[in-house]
PDB file of C-alpha atoms and ligand atoms in Angstrom:
ATOM      1  CA  MET A  25     114.148 121.737 -42.770  1.00  0.00           C
ATOM      2  CA  ALA A  26     111.785 121.434 -45.484  1.00  0.00           C
ATOM      3  CA  GLU A  27     108.915 118.722 -45.344  1.00  0.00           C
ATOM      4  CA  GLN A  28     109.474 116.237 -48.054  1.00  0.00           C
ATOM      5  CA  SER A  29     106.989 114.033 -49.858  1.00  0.00           C
ATOM      6  CA  ARG A  30     107.655 110.396 -49.094  1.00  0.00           C
ATOM      7  CA  LEU A  31     106.554 107.210 -50.075  1.00  0.00           C
ATOM      8  CA  VAL A  32     105.294 105.088 -47.134  1.00  0.00           C
ATOM      9  CA  VAL A  33     104.756 101.341 -47.431  1.00  0.00           C
ATOM     10  CA  LEU A  34     102.530 100.014 -44.411  1.00  0.00           C
ATOM     11  CA  ALA A  35     102.611  96.379 -44.127  1.00  0.00           C
ATOM     12  CA  GLY A  36     101.768  93.884 -41.338  1.00  0.00           C
ATOM     13  CA  PRO A  37     100.160  90.526 -40.503  1.00  0.00           C
ATOM     14  CA  THR A  38      96.504  89.720 -41.607  1.00  0.00           C
ATOM     15  CA  ALA A  39      93.913  91.535 -39.634  1.00  0.00           C
ATOM     16  CA  VAL A  40      96.147  93.570 -37.712  1.00  0.00           C
ATOM     17  CA  GLY A  41      93.978  96.409 -39.027  1.00  0.00           C
ATOM     18  CA  LYS A  42      96.007  98.008 -41.892  1.00  0.00           C
ATOM     19  CA  GLY A  43      92.949  98.555 -43.857  1.00  0.00           C
ATOM     20  CA  THR A  44      91.262 100.384 -40.969  1.00  0.00           C
ATOM     21  CA  VAL A  45      94.403 102.539 -40.262  1.00  0.00           C
ATOM     22  CA  ALA A  46      94.508 103.324 -43.889  1.00  0.00           C
ATOM     23  CA  ALA A  47      90.814 104.229 -44.261  1.00  0.00           C
ATOM     24  CA  ALA A  48      91.193 106.520 -41.105  1.00  0.00           C
ATOM     25  CA  ILE A  49      94.213 108.220 -42.856  1.00  0.00           C
ATOM     26  CA  ARG A  50      91.909 108.532 -46.165  1.00  0.00           C
ATOM     27  CA  ASP A  51      89.223 110.096 -44.277  1.00  0.00           C
ATOM     28  CA  GLU A  52      91.010 112.299 -41.740  1.00  0.00           C
ATOM     29  CA  HIS A  53      94.216 113.387 -43.703  1.00  0.00           C
ATOM     30  CA  PRO A  54      93.221 114.194 -47.521  1.00  0.00           C
ATOM     31  CA  ASP A  55      96.727 115.573 -48.005  1.00  0.00           C
ATOM     32  CA  VAL A  56      97.946 112.142 -47.919  1.00  0.00           C
ATOM     33  CA  TRP A  57      97.600 110.438 -51.316  1.00  0.00           C
ATOM     34  CA  TYR A  58      96.354 106.762 -50.896  1.00  0.00           C
ATOM     35  CA  SER A  59      97.226 104.233 -53.499  1.00  0.00           C
ATOM     36  CA  VAL A  60      94.145 102.160 -54.827  1.00  0.00           C
ATOM     37  CA  SER A  61      95.175  98.671 -55.527  1.00  0.00           C
ATOM     38  CA  ALA A  62      93.986  96.403 -58.277  1.00  0.00           C
ATOM     39  CA  THR A  63      92.801  93.004 -57.406  1.00  0.00           C
ATOM     40  CA  THR A  64      91.161  89.716 -58.662  1.00  0.00           C
ATOM     41  CA  ARG A  65      89.116  89.140 -55.943  1.00  0.00           C
ATOM     42  CA  PRO A  66      85.497  90.284 -55.868  1.00  0.00           C
ATOM     43  CA  PRO A  67      84.278  93.042 -54.088  1.00  0.00           C
ATOM     44  CA  ARG A  68      82.889  92.802 -50.462  1.00  0.00           C
ATOM     45  CA  PRO A  69      79.524  94.285 -49.615  1.00  0.00           C
ATOM     46  CA  GLY A  70      79.980  98.169 -49.383  1.00  0.00           C
ATOM     47  CA  GLU A  71      83.261  98.291 -51.389  1.00  0.00           C
ATOM     48  CA  VAL A  72      83.306 100.497 -54.276  1.00  0.00           C
ATOM     49  CA  ASP A  73      85.204  99.932 -57.479  1.00  0.00           C
ATOM     50  CA  GLY A  74      87.958 102.576 -57.784  1.00  0.00           C
ATOM     51  CA  VAL A  75      87.830 103.656 -54.229  1.00  0.00           C
ATOM     52  CA  HIS A  76      88.531 100.614 -52.119  1.00  0.00           C
ATOM     53  CA  TYR A  77      90.277  98.611 -54.923  1.00  0.00           C
ATOM     54  CA  HIS A  78      90.116  98.514 -58.834  1.00  0.00           C
ATOM     55  CA  PHE A  79      88.282  95.186 -59.363  1.00  0.00           C
ATOM     56  CA  VAL A  80      89.681  93.497 -62.459  1.00  0.00           C
ATOM     57  CA  SER A  81      89.463  90.248 -64.013  1.00  0.00           C
ATOM     58  CA  ASP A  82      92.199  87.780 -64.140  1.00  0.00           C
ATOM     59  CA  GLU A  83      92.775  88.617 -67.824  1.00  0.00           C
ATOM     60  CA  GLU A  84      93.049  92.314 -67.130  1.00  0.00           C
ATOM     61  CA  PHE A  85      95.591  91.731 -64.064  1.00  0.00           C
ATOM     62  CA  ASP A  86      97.632  89.644 -66.559  1.00  0.00           C
ATOM     63  CA  ARG A  87      97.798  92.386 -68.976  1.00  0.00           C
ATOM     64  CA  MET A  88      98.595  95.028 -66.265  1.00  0.00           C
ATOM     65  CA  VAL A  89     101.567  92.610 -65.141  1.00  0.00           C
ATOM     66  CA  ALA A  90     102.792  92.008 -68.774  1.00  0.00           C
ATOM     67  CA  GLU A  91     102.848  95.693 -69.695  1.00  0.00           C
ATOM     68  CA  GLY A  92     104.765  96.653 -66.572  1.00  0.00           C
ATOM     69  CA  GLU A  93     101.952  98.800 -65.157  1.00  0.00           C
ATOM     70  CA  LEU A  94     102.412  97.449 -61.657  1.00  0.00           C
ATOM     71  CA  LEU A  95     105.004  98.715 -59.142  1.00  0.00           C
ATOM     72  CA  GLU A  96     104.651  95.361 -57.236  1.00  0.00           C
ATOM     73  CA  TRP A  97     102.240  92.504 -57.180  1.00  0.00           C
ATOM     74  CA  ALA A  98     101.417  89.400 -55.193  1.00  0.00           C
ATOM     75  CA  THR A  99      99.027  86.602 -54.715  1.00  0.00           C
ATOM     76  CA  VAL A 100      97.810  87.026 -51.089  1.00  0.00           C
ATOM     77  CA  HIS A 101      96.280  84.176 -48.988  1.00  0.00           C
ATOM     78  CA  ARG A 102      96.843  81.916 -52.152  1.00  0.00           C
ATOM     79  CA  VAL A 103      93.333  83.246 -53.656  1.00  0.00           C
ATOM     80  CA  ALA A 104      93.581  86.346 -55.268  1.00  0.00           C
ATOM     81  CA  ARG A 105      96.177  88.838 -56.829  1.00  0.00           C
ATOM     82  CA  TYR A 106      96.774  92.247 -55.697  1.00  0.00           C
ATOM     83  CA  GLY A 107      98.985  94.890 -57.121  1.00  0.00           C
ATOM     84  CA  THR A 108      99.876  98.617 -57.040  1.00  0.00           C
ATOM     85  CA  PRO A 109      99.523 100.794 -60.112  1.00  0.00           C
ATOM     86  CA  ARG A 110     102.651 102.419 -60.742  1.00  0.00           C
ATOM     87  CA  LYS A 111     101.915 105.695 -62.535  1.00  0.00           C
ATOM     88  CA  PRO A 112      99.425 107.137 -60.010  1.00  0.00           C
ATOM     89  CA  VAL A 113     102.259 106.590 -57.455  1.00  0.00           C
ATOM     90  CA  GLU A 114     104.778 108.547 -59.457  1.00  0.00           C
ATOM     91  CA  ALA A 115     102.237 111.149 -60.276  1.00  0.00           C
ATOM     92  CA  ALA A 116     101.287 111.796 -56.613  1.00  0.00           C
ATOM     93  CA  LEU A 117     104.946 111.980 -55.488  1.00  0.00           C
ATOM     94  CA  ALA A 118     105.934 114.249 -58.462  1.00  0.00           C
ATOM     95  CA  ALA A 119     102.839 116.479 -57.339  1.00  0.00           C
ATOM     96  CA  GLY A 120     104.526 116.824 -53.838  1.00  0.00           C
ATOM     97  CA  ARG A 121     102.130 114.787 -51.935  1.00  0.00           C
ATOM     98  CA  PRO A 122     103.193 111.951 -49.414  1.00  0.00           C
ATOM     99  CA  ALA A 123     101.977 108.666 -50.743  1.00  0.00           C
ATOM    100  CA  LEU A 124     100.685 105.533 -48.808  1.00  0.00           C
ATOM    101  CA  LEU A 125     100.775 102.020 -49.983  1.00  0.00           C
ATOM    102  CA  GLU A 126      98.986  99.631 -47.793  1.00  0.00           C
ATOM    103  CA  ILE A 127     100.157  96.211 -49.216  1.00  0.00           C
ATOM    104  CA  ASP A 128     101.198  92.826 -48.204  1.00  0.00           C
ATOM    105  CA  LEU A 129     104.674  91.649 -47.061  1.00  0.00           C
ATOM    106  CA  GLN A 130     105.620  90.261 -50.352  1.00  0.00           C
ATOM    107  CA  GLY A 131     104.663  93.541 -51.977  1.00  0.00           C
ATOM    108  CA  ALA A 132     106.623  95.442 -49.571  1.00  0.00           C
ATOM    109  CA  ARG A 133     109.645  93.380 -50.211  1.00  0.00           C
ATOM    110  CA  GLN A 134     109.338  93.932 -54.107  1.00  0.00           C
ATOM    111  CA  VAL A 135     108.986  97.686 -53.705  1.00  0.00           C
ATOM    112  CA  ARG A 136     112.309  97.586 -51.586  1.00  0.00           C
ATOM    113  CA  GLU A 137     114.072  95.422 -54.351  1.00  0.00           C
ATOM    114  CA  THR A 138     112.671  97.583 -57.190  1.00  0.00           C
ATOM    115  CA  LEU A 139     113.903 100.850 -55.260  1.00  0.00           C
ATOM    116  CA  ASN A 140     117.139  99.392 -54.572  1.00  0.00           C
ATOM    117  CA  ARG A 141     117.587  98.289 -58.153  1.00  0.00           C
ATOM    118  CA  ASP A 142     116.222 101.291 -59.997  1.00  0.00           C
ATOM    119  CA  GLY A 143     116.509 104.250 -57.559  1.00  0.00           C
ATOM    120  CA  GLY A 144     113.357 106.045 -56.843  1.00  0.00           C
ATOM    121  CA  PRO A 145     111.794 108.227 -54.174  1.00  0.00           C
ATOM    122  CA  GLU A 146     112.781 107.977 -50.518  1.00  0.00           C
ATOM    123  CA  ALA A 147     110.822 105.335 -48.964  1.00  0.00           C
ATOM    124  CA  LEU A 148     109.872 104.410 -45.354  1.00  0.00           C
ATOM    125  CA  PHE A 149     108.865 100.786 -44.708  1.00  0.00           C
ATOM    126  CA  VAL A 150     106.400 100.668 -41.698  1.00  0.00           C
ATOM    127  CA  PHE A 151     105.375  97.508 -39.910  1.00  0.00           C
ATOM    128  CA  LEU A 152     101.983  97.623 -38.257  1.00  0.00           C
ATOM    129  CA  ALA A 153     102.086  95.211 -35.069  1.00  0.00           C
ATOM    130  CA  PRO A 154      99.333  93.792 -33.167  1.00  0.00           C
ATOM    131  CA  PRO A 155      99.482  94.521 -29.331  1.00  0.00           C
ATOM    132  CA  SER A 156      99.617  90.867 -28.890  1.00  0.00           C
ATOM    133  CA  TRP A 157      99.321  87.503 -30.784  1.00  0.00           C
ATOM    134  CA  GLU A 158      96.099  86.695 -28.856  1.00  0.00           C
ATOM    135  CA  GLU A 159      94.679  90.030 -29.842  1.00  0.00           C
ATOM    136  CA  LEU A 160      95.493  89.395 -33.402  1.00  0.00           C
ATOM    137  CA  VAL A 161      93.804  86.050 -33.515  1.00  0.00           C
ATOM    138  CA  ARG A 162      90.859  87.702 -31.835  1.00  0.00           C
ATOM    139  CA  ARG A 163      90.650  90.263 -34.540  1.00  0.00           C
ATOM    140  CA  LEU A 164      91.171  87.522 -37.171  1.00  0.00           C
ATOM    141  CA  VAL A 165      88.261  85.603 -35.986  1.00  0.00           C
ATOM    142  CA  GLY A 166      86.199  88.399 -35.003  1.00  0.00           C
ATOM    143  CA  ARG A 167      86.008  89.899 -38.501  1.00  0.00           C
ATOM    144  CA  GLY A 168      83.884  86.714 -39.340  1.00  0.00           C
ATOM    145  CA  THR A 169      83.833  87.294 -43.107  1.00  0.00           C
ATOM    146  CA  GLU A 170      86.019  84.244 -44.042  1.00  0.00           C
ATOM    147  CA  SER A 171      85.446  80.529 -43.892  1.00  0.00           C
ATOM    148  CA  GLU A 172      87.060  78.411 -41.527  1.00  0.00           C
ATOM    149  CA  GLU A 173      89.658  77.266 -44.140  1.00  0.00           C
ATOM    150  CA  GLU A 174      90.383  80.840 -45.174  1.00  0.00           C
ATOM    151  CA  ARG A 175      90.890  81.804 -41.619  1.00  0.00           C
ATOM    152  CA  GLU A 176      93.293  79.119 -41.089  1.00  0.00           C
ATOM    153  CA  ARG A 177      95.240  80.078 -44.123  1.00  0.00           C
ATOM    154  CA  ARG A 178      95.207  83.878 -43.006  1.00  0.00           C
ATOM    155  CA  LEU A 179      96.509  82.679 -39.266  1.00  0.00           C
ATOM    156  CA  GLU A 180      99.323  80.839 -41.115  1.00  0.00           C
ATOM    157  CA  THR A 181     100.239  83.934 -43.256  1.00  0.00           C
ATOM    158  CA  ALA A 182     100.097  85.907 -40.159  1.00  0.00           C
ATOM    159  CA  ARG A 183     102.670  83.800 -38.243  1.00  0.00           C
ATOM    160  CA  VAL A 184     105.125  84.110 -41.143  1.00  0.00           C
ATOM    161  CA  GLU A 185     104.339  87.973 -41.452  1.00  0.00           C
ATOM    162  CA  LEU A 186     104.712  88.716 -37.863  1.00  0.00           C
ATOM    163  CA  ALA A 187     108.464  87.269 -38.196  1.00  0.00           C
ATOM    164  CA  ALA A 188     109.157  89.866 -40.641  1.00  0.00           C
ATOM    165  CA  GLU A 189     109.151  92.909 -38.430  1.00  0.00           C
ATOM    166  CA  ALA A 190     112.897  93.087 -38.275  1.00  0.00           C
ATOM    167  CA  GLU A 191     112.968  93.740 -42.000  1.00  0.00           C
ATOM    168  CA  PHE A 192     111.109  97.049 -41.496  1.00  0.00           C
ATOM    169  CA  ASP A 193     112.264 100.766 -40.754  1.00  0.00           C
ATOM    170  CA  VAL A 194     109.632 101.400 -38.059  1.00  0.00           C
ATOM    171  CA  THR A 195     107.138  99.356 -36.013  1.00  0.00           C
ATOM    172  CA  ILE A 196     103.970 101.146 -34.986  1.00  0.00           C
ATOM    173  CA  VAL A 197     101.850  99.062 -32.674  1.00  0.00           C
ATOM    174  CA  ASN A 198      97.905  99.203 -33.265  1.00  0.00           C
ATOM    175  CA  ARG A 199      96.356  99.699 -29.963  1.00  0.00           C
ATOM    176  CA  GLU A 200      93.738 102.163 -31.257  1.00  0.00           C
ATOM    177  CA  VAL A 201      93.167 103.152 -34.757  1.00  0.00           C
ATOM    178  CA  HIS A 202      93.236 106.869 -34.873  1.00  0.00           C
ATOM    179  CA  ASP A 203      96.528 107.018 -32.652  1.00  0.00           C
ATOM    180  CA  ALA A 204      98.320 104.529 -35.104  1.00  0.00           C
ATOM    181  CA  ALA A 205      96.938 106.726 -38.042  1.00  0.00           C
ATOM    182  CA  ALA A 206      98.325 109.887 -36.374  1.00  0.00           C
ATOM    183  CA  GLN A 207     101.734 108.072 -35.758  1.00  0.00           C
ATOM    184  CA  LEU A 208     101.686 107.147 -39.425  1.00  0.00           C
ATOM    185  CA  VAL A 209     100.881 110.568 -40.614  1.00  0.00           C
ATOM    186  CA  ALA A 210     103.451 112.162 -38.477  1.00  0.00           C
ATOM    187  CA  LEU A 211     106.140 109.803 -40.051  1.00  0.00           C
ATOM    188  CA  MET A 212     105.049 110.724 -43.643  1.00  0.00           C
ATOM    189  CA  THR A 213     105.316 114.302 -43.289  1.00  0.00           C
ATOM    190  CA  ALA A 214     108.412 114.382 -40.812  1.00  0.00           C
ATOM    191  CA  PRO A 215     111.598 116.082 -42.159  1.00  0.00           C
ATOM    192  CA  SER A 216     113.714 113.424 -43.591  1.00  0.00           C
ATOM    193  CA  THR A 217     116.899 112.725 -41.474  1.00  0.00           C
ATOM    194  CA  ASP A 218     120.094 111.211 -42.824  1.00  0.00           C
ATOM    195  CA  SER A 219     119.941 108.072 -40.615  1.00  0.00           C
ATOM    196  CA  GLU A 220     122.382 105.162 -41.545  1.00  0.00           C
ATOM    197  CA  ALA A 221     120.116 102.979 -39.943  1.00  0.00           C
TER     198      ALA A 221
HETATM  199  P1  5GP B 318      91.724  92.250 -48.427  1.00  0.00           P
HETATM  200  O1  5GP B 318      91.280  91.427 -49.507  1.00  0.00           O
HETATM  201  O2  5GP B 318      91.399  91.793 -46.950  1.00  0.00           O
HETATM  202  O3  5GP B 318      91.209  93.662 -48.741  1.00  0.00           O
HETATM  203  O4  5GP B 318      93.338  92.307 -48.421  1.00  0.00           O
HETATM  204  C1  5GP B 318      93.968  91.277 -48.218  1.00  0.00           C
HETATM  205  C2  5GP B 318      95.470  91.683 -48.206  1.00  0.00           C
HETATM  206  O5  5GP B 318      95.878  92.208 -49.306  1.00  0.00           O
HETATM  207  C3  5GP B 318      95.906  92.594 -47.116  1.00  0.00           C
HETATM  208  O6  5GP B 318      96.925  92.061 -46.399  1.00  0.00           O
HETATM  209  C4  5GP B 318      96.394  93.825 -48.081  1.00  0.00           C
HETATM  210  O7  5GP B 318      97.502  94.599 -47.299  1.00  0.00           O
HETATM  211  C5  5GP B 318      96.798  93.032 -49.267  1.00  0.00           C
HETATM  212  N1  5GP B 318      96.929  94.020 -50.402  1.00  0.00           N
HETATM  213  C6  5GP B 318      96.009  94.983 -50.698  1.00  0.00           C
HETATM  214  N2  5GP B 318      96.449  95.663 -51.933  1.00  0.00           N
HETATM  215  C7  5GP B 318      97.711  95.091 -52.307  1.00  0.00           C
HETATM  216  C8  5GP B 318      98.616  95.449 -53.132  1.00  0.00           C
HETATM  217  O8  5GP B 318      98.411  96.399 -53.944  1.00  0.00           O
HETATM  218  N3  5GP B 318      99.714  94.734 -53.374  1.00  0.00           N
HETATM  219  C9  5GP B 318      99.776  93.827 -52.455  1.00  0.00           C
HETATM  220  N4  5GP B 318     101.113  93.019 -52.444  1.00  0.00           N
HETATM  221  N5  5GP B 318      99.195  93.388 -51.321  1.00  0.00           N
HETATM  222  C10 5GP B 318      98.023  94.166 -51.158  1.00  0.00           C
END
């Protein structure tokens, strides 16, 4: 069976390590194309425009939305907007590269709705789960880059997001980043099956 390029949407609760798993894939699997999102939040130290995100103004984000340039977008943690530029995703898939979107749950739902409505590439929705709730809280607090208020907001979002696991095609438990990344890459390049699930 031939390998297919597929669109993989990776979502999961805040601080589960989606970004770290995605970064490991970016470093270790250059064959996988990684979607760079647009965001209205400012860069964190070490983040590079065009590599980690396209850092844009509110006005520029408004324009991208108005002109239909985003495959999906969402306001995350009630503070900033994030969205997936549509054209690069289409170009990567057309070029035969498996494409990875690391986005939040609202965005994953939008991608599913859009594909159901308009048709589109075969897509696999993957939920990245923490080994336990306690571990998730530890990771969330351990990161230490957010204010107390922001952390509370993120915990609240995480509770809601954890409950969404059943909406996804596959769950990967993020016990160890390279292991989770390897599982994800295996799913991205696996021959497609005609599963009715
Ligand atoms: P951070 O600000 O910590 O980099 O990311 C915050 C959240 O935004 C993460 O949950 C991440 O998955 C989500 N996110 C990043 N890019 C996108 C995007 O393009 N669309 C959506 N819907 N969420 C995104």
